[in-house]
Short mmCIF file of C-alpha atoms in Angstrom, two decimals:
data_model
loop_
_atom_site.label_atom_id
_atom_site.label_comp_id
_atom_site.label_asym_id
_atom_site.label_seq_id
_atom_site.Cartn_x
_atom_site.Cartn_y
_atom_site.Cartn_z
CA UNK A 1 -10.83 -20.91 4.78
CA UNK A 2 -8.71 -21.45 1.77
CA UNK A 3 -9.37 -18.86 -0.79
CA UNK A 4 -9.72 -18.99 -4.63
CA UNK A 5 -7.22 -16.85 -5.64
CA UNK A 6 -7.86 -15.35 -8.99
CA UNK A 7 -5.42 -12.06 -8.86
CA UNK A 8 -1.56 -12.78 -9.56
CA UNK A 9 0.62 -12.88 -6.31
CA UNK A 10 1.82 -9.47 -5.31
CA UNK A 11 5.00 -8.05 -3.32
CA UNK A 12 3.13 -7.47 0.01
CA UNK A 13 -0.11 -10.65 -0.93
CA UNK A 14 -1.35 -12.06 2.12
CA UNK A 15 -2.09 -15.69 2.05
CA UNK A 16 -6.26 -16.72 2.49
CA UNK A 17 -6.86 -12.73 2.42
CA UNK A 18 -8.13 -11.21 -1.12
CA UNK A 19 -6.20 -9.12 -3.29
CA UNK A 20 -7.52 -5.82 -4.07
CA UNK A 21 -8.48 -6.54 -7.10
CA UNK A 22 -10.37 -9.65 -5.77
CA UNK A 23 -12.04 -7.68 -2.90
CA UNK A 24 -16.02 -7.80 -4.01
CA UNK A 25 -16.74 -5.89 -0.71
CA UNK A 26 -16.03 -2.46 -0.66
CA UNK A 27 -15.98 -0.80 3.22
CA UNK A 28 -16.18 2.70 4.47
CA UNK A 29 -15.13 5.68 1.81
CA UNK A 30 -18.63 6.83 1.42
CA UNK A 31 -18.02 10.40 0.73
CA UNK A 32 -14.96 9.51 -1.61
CA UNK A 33 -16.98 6.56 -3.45
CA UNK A 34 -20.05 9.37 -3.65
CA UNK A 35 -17.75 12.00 -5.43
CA UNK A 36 -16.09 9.45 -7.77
CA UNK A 37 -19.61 8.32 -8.92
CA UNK A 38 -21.06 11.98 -8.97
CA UNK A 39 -18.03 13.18 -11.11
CA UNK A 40 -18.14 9.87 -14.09
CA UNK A 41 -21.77 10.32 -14.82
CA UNK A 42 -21.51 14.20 -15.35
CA UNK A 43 -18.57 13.90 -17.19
CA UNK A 44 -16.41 15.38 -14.98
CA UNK A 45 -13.61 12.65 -13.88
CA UNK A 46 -10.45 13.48 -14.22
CA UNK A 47 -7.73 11.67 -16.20
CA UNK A 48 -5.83 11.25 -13.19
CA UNK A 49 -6.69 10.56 -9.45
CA UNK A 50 -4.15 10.32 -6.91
CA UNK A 51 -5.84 8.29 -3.52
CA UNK A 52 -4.24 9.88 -0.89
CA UNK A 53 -3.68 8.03 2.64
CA UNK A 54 -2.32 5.32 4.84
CA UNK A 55 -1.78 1.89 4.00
CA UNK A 56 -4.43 -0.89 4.06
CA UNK A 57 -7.20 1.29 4.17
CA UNK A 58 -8.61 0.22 1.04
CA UNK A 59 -7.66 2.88 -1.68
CA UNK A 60 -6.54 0.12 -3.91
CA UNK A 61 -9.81 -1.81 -3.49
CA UNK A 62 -11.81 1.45 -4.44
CA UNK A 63 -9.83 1.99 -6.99
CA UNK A 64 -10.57 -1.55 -8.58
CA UNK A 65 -14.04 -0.65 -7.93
CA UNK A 66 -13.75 2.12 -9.64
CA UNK A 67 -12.35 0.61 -12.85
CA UNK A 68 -14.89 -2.20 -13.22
CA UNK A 69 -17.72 0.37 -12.90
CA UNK A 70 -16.76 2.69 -15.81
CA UNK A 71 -16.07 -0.77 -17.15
CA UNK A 72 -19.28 -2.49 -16.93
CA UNK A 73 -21.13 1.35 -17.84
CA UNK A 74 -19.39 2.81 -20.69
CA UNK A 75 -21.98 5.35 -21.09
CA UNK A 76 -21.42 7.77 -18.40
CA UNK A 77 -24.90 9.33 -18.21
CA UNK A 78 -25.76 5.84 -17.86
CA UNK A 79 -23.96 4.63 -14.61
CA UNK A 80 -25.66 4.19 -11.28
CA UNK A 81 -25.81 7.03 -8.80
CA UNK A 82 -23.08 5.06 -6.62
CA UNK A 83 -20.49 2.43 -6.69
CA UNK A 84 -21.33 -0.83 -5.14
CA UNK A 85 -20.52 -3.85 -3.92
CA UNK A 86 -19.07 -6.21 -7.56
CA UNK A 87 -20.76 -9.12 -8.54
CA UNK A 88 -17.48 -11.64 -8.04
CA UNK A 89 -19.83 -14.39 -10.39
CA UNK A 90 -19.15 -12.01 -13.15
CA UNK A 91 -17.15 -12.32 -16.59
CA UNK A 92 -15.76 -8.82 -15.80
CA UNK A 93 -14.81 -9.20 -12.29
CA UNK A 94 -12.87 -12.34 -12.71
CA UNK A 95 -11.09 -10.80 -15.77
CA UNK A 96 -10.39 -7.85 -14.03
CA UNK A 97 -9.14 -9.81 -11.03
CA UNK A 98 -6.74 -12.06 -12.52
CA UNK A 99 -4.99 -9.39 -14.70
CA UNK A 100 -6.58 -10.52 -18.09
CA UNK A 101 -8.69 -7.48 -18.98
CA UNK A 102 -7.35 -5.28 -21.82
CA UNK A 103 -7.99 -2.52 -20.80
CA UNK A 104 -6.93 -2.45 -17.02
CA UNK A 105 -3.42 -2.79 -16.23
CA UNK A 106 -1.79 -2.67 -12.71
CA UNK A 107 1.85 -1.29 -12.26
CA UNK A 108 3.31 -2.26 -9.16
CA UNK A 109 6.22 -4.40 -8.03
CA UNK A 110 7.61 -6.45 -10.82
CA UNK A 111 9.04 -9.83 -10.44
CA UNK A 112 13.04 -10.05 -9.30
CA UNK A 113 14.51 -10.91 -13.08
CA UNK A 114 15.72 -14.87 -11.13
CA UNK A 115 12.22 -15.37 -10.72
CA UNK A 116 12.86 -15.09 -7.09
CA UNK A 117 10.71 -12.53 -4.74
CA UNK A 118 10.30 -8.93 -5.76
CA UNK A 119 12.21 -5.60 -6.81
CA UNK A 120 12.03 -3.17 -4.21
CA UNK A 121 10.49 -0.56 -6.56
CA UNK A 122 8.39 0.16 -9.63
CA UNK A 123 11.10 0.42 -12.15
CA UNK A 124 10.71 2.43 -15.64
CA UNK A 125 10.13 -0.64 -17.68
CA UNK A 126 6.70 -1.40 -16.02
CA UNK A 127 6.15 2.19 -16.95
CA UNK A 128 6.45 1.48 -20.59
CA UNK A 129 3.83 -1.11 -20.11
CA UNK A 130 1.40 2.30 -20.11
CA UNK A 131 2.29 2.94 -23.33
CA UNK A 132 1.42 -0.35 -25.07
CA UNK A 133 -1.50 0.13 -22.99
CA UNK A 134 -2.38 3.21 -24.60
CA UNK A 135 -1.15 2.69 -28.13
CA UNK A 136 -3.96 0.21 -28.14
CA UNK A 137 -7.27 1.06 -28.97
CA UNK A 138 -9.74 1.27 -26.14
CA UNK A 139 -11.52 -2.12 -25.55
CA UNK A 140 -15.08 -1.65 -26.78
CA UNK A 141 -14.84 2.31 -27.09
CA UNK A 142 -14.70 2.78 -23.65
CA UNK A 143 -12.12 3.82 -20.93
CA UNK A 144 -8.43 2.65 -20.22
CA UNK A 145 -7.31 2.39 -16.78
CA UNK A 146 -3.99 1.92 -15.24
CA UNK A 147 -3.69 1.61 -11.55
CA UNK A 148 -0.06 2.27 -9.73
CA UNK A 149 -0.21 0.71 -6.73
CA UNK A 150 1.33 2.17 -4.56
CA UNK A 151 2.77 4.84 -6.50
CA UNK A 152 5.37 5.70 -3.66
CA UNK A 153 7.20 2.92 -4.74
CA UNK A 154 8.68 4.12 -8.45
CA UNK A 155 11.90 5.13 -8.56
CA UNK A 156 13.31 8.07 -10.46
CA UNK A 157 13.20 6.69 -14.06
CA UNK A 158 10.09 5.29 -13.41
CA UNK A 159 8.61 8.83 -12.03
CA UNK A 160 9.82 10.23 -14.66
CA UNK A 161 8.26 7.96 -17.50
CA UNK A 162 4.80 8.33 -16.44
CA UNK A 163 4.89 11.88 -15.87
CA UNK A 164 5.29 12.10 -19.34
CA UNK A 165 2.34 9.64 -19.79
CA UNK A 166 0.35 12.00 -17.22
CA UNK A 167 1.20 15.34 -19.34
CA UNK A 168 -1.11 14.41 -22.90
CA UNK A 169 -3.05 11.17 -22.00
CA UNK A 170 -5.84 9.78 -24.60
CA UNK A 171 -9.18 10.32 -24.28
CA UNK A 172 -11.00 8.15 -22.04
CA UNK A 173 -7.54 6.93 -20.02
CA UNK A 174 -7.63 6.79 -15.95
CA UNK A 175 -4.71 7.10 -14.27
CA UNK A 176 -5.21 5.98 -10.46
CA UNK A 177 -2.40 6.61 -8.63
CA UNK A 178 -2.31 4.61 -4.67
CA UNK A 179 0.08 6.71 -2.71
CA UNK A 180 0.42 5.81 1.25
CA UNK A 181 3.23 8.80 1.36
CA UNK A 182 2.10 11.05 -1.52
CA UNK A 183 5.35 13.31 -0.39
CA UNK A 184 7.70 11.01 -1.85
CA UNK A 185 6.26 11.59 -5.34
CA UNK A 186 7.39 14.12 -8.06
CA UNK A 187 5.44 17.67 -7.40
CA UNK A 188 4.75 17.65 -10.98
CA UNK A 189 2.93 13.98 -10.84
CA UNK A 190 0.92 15.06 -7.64
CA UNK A 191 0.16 18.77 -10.10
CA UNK A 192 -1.31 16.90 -12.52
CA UNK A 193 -3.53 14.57 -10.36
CA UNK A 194 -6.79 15.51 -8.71
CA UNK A 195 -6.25 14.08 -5.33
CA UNK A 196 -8.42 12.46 -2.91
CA UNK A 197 -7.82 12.13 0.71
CA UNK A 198 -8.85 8.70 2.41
CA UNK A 199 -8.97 8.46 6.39
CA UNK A 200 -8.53 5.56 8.43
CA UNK A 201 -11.65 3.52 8.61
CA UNK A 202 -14.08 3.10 12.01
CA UNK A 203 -13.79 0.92 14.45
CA UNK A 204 -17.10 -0.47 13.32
CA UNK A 205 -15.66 -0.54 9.89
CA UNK A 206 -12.05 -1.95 10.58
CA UNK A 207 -14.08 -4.60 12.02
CA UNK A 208 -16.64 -5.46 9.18
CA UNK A 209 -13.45 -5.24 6.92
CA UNK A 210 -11.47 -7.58 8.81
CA UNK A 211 -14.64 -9.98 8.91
CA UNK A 212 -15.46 -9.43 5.01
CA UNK A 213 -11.78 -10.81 4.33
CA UNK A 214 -12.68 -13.96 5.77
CA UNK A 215 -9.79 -13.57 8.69
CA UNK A 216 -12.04 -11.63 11.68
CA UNK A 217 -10.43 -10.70 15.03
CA UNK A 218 -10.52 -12.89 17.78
CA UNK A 219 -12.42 -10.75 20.82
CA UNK A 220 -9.58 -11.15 23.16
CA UNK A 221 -7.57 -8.92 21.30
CA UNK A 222 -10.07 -6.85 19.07
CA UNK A 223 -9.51 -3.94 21.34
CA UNK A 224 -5.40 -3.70 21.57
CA UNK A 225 -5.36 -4.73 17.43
CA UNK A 226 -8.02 -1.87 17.29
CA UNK A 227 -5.93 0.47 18.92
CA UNK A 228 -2.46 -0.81 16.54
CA UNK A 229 -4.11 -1.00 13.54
CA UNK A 230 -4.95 2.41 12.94
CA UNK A 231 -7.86 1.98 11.20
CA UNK A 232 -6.40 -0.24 8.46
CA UNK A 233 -7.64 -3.82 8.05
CA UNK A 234 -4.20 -5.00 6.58
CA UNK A 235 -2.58 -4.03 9.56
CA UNK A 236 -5.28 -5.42 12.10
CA UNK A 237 -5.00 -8.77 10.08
CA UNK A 238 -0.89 -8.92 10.42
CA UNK A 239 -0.99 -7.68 13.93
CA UNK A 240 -3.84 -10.46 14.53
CA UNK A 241 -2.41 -13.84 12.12
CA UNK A 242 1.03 -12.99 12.21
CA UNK A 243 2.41 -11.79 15.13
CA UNK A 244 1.81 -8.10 14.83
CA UNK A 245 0.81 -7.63 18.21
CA UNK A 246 3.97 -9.59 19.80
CA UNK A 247 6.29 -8.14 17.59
CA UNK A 248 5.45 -4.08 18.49
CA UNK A 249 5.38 -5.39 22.14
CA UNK A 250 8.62 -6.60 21.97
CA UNK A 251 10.13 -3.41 20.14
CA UNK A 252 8.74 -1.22 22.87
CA UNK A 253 10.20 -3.54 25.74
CA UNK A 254 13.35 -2.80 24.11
CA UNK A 255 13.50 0.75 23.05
CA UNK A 256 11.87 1.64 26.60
CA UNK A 257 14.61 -0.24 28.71
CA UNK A 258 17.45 2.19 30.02
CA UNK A 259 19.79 -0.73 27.94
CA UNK A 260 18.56 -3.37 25.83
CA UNK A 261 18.59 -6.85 26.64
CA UNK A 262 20.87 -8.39 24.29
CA UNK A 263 19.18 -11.85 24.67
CA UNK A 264 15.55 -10.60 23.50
CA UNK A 265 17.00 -8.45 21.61
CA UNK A 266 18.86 -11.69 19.41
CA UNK A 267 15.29 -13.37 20.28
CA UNK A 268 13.34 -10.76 18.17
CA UNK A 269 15.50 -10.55 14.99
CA UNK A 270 15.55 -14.59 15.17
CA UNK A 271 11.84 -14.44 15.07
CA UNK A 272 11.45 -11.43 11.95
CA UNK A 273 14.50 -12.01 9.98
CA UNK A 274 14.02 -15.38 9.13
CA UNK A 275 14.12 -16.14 5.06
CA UNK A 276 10.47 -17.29 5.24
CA UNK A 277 9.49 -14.46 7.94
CA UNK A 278 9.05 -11.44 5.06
CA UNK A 279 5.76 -10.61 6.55
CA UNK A 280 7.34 -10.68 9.96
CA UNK A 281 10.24 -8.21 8.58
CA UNK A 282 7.67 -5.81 6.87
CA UNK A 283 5.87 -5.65 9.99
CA UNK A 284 8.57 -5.00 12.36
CA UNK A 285 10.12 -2.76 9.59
CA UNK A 286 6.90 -0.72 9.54
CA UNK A 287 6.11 -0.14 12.96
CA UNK A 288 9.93 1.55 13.70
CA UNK A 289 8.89 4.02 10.72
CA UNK A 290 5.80 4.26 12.96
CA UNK A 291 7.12 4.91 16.35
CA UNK A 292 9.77 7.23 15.13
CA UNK A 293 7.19 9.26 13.53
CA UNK A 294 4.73 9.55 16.24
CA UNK A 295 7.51 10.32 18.48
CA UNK A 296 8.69 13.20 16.16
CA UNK A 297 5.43 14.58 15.64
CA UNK A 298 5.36 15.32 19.50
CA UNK A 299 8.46 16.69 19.88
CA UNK A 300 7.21 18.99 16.77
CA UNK A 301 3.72 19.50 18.93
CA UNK A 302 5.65 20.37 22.11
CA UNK A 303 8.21 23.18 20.48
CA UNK A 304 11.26 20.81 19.91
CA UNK A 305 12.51 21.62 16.48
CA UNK A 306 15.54 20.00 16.95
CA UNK A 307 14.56 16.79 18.25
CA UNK A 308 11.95 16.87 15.77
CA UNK A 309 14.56 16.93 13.04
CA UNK A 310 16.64 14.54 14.64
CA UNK A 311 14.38 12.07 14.30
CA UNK A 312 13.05 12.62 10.71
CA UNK A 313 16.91 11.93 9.96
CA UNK A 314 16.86 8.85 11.98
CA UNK A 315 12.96 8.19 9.79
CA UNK A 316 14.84 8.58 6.83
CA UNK A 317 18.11 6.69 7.69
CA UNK A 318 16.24 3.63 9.01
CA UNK A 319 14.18 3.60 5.84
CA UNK A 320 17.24 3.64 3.40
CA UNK A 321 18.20 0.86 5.55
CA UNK A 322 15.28 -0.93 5.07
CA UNK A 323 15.87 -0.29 1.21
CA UNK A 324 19.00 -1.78 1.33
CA UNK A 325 18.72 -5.27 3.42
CA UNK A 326 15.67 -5.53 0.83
CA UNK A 327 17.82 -4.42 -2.11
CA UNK A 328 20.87 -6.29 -1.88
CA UNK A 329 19.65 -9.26 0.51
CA UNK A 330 21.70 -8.02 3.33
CA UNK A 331 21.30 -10.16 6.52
CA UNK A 332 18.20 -9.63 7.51
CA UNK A 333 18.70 -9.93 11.41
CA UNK A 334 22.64 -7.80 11.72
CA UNK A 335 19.66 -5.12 9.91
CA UNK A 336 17.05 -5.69 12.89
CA UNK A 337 19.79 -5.49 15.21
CA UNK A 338 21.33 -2.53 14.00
CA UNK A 339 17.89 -0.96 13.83
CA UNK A 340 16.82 -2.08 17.67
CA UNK A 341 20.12 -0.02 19.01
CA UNK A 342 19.06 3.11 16.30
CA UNK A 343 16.33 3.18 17.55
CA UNK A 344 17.19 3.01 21.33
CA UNK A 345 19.16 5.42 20.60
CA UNK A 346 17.34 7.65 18.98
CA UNK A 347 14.26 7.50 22.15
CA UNK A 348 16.69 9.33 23.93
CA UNK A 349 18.33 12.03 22.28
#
């Protein structure tokens, strides 16, 4: 299926699979989409929301819902009892969707300044974006929403700069905040947020997800991508169409080996360090933070402080790493190599 793209290409897009902002199907969340409803039509929404929880779940997609339906009812007591599906057909959805709405704007990953691939954070000058934004006057008397997605991702300027936004806002301004590690963010920013928690999604879910993004999981694997994915559809659709599964395989064969094999180990970073492999490289990047987290969080479970330490130092060395090849283009497979004997390593301290 080749798919109509109407949003602007992102940092992390995913080609034939719909933006967020492009996502007219809106899975799982019910309690969360419930509240959010509840709260806009007794006046009672916040000016700031911070959506809480791991990656691909669909916090971003909620929170487009969310815009288009204070949006499309500017009269709170107005607005239906819930949030539904969006009507993709419609002059507000396709605005919305390819960045052309007034009133919407979406902070996340700016272009590199050659043109070339992305920055590797939110920097201060999409901040100041917010306050053209708000400067403005509100399209048709109704709300203004900005959307930082994810919000993990601004650096210290940038944190900075819309705190500052976050401390007086206009009337009838939104602030969603996506956060997939809402500890790496300012105390003050997550103070003045209301936040909302989101939880991986069913099985049942993941699946209907997965299949409502036009990409749906071959039944050979469904059950080892539903076990890897977590509950997160972007995940289950990179472990699925682009190697996910093979690539976490091959990591484990490594790490678990009393040495590593040198020749699979050249094999792998061949395969996700390639120039036109950036998926590959965010996957395999992503699933070290993720098995050097579950492995601290047992040592933590089982009464080893100090191994549990040890390896949130290795968590936060391997991500600076990560940083850096991304950064300063650093050769990307010397970084996967350097990371596969880390990590070895690090299994066995």
């Amino acid at each position: 299926m080749i798919l109509e793209r109407l949003a602007p290409e992102q940092y992390d897009t995913i080609e034939n699979v719909p933006e967020p902002a492009e996502q007219p199907l809106l899975v799982g969340h019910e309690h969360q989409r419930a509240a959010l409803a509840a709260a806009y039509r007794t006046g009672k929404l916040p000016h700031a929301l911070l959506f809480a929880g791991p990656q691909g779940i669909g916090k971003a997609t909620l929170a487009y819902h969310l815009a288009r339906h204070l949006l499309a009812h500017p009269d709170p007591a107005a607005a239906p009892q819930k949030l539904s599906d969006a009507e993709p057909d419609t002059a507000l959805f396709r605005q919305v969707a390819s960045g052309a709405h007034p009133a919407v704007l979406h902070l996340t990953r700016p272009v590199n300044d050659k043109g070339k691939g992305f920055k590797s954070v939110i920097t201060v000058d999409e901040i100041r974006r917010v306050s053209r934004l708000l400067a403005m006057t509100a399209h048709d008397g109704g709300h203004r929403i900005v959307i930082v997605d994810p919000a993990d991702d601004m650096n210290a300027n940038a944190a900075n700069a819309l705190l500052k936004n976050l401390e007086e806002p206009p009337r009838r301004t939104l602030f969603v905040l996506v956060s997939h590690s809402p500890g790496r963010l300012l105390p003050t920013i997550r103070s003045r947020c209301q936040v909302m928690l989101f939880h991986p999604l069913s099985p049942d879910e993941l699946a209907a997800a997965v299949a409502g993004a036009g990409v749906p999981i071959p039944a050979a694997t469904a059950a080892a991508v539903a076990e890897r994915a977590a509950g997160s559809p972007r995940e289950a659709i990179l472990l699925t169409h682009y190697g996910g599964l093979e690539i976490s395989k091959a990591l484990d064969a490594l790490v678990g080996g009393e040495r590593i094999n040198l020749a699979k180990a050249h094999r792998l970073a061949d395969a996700v360090g390639a120039r036109d492999h950036a998926i590959q490289f965010e996957i395999f990047n992503r699933y070290v933070q993720d098995v050097i987290s579950r492995a601290a969080g047992e040592a933590a479970r089982n009464g080893d402080g100090w191994r549990a330490n040890r390896l949130a130092e290795v968590w936060q060395a391997t991500l600076a790493a990560t940083d850096d090849a991304l950064t300063y283009n650093l050769d990307r497979k010397q970084h996967v190599l350097g990371i596969v004997h880390t990590l070895h390593a690090a299994m066995r301290t």
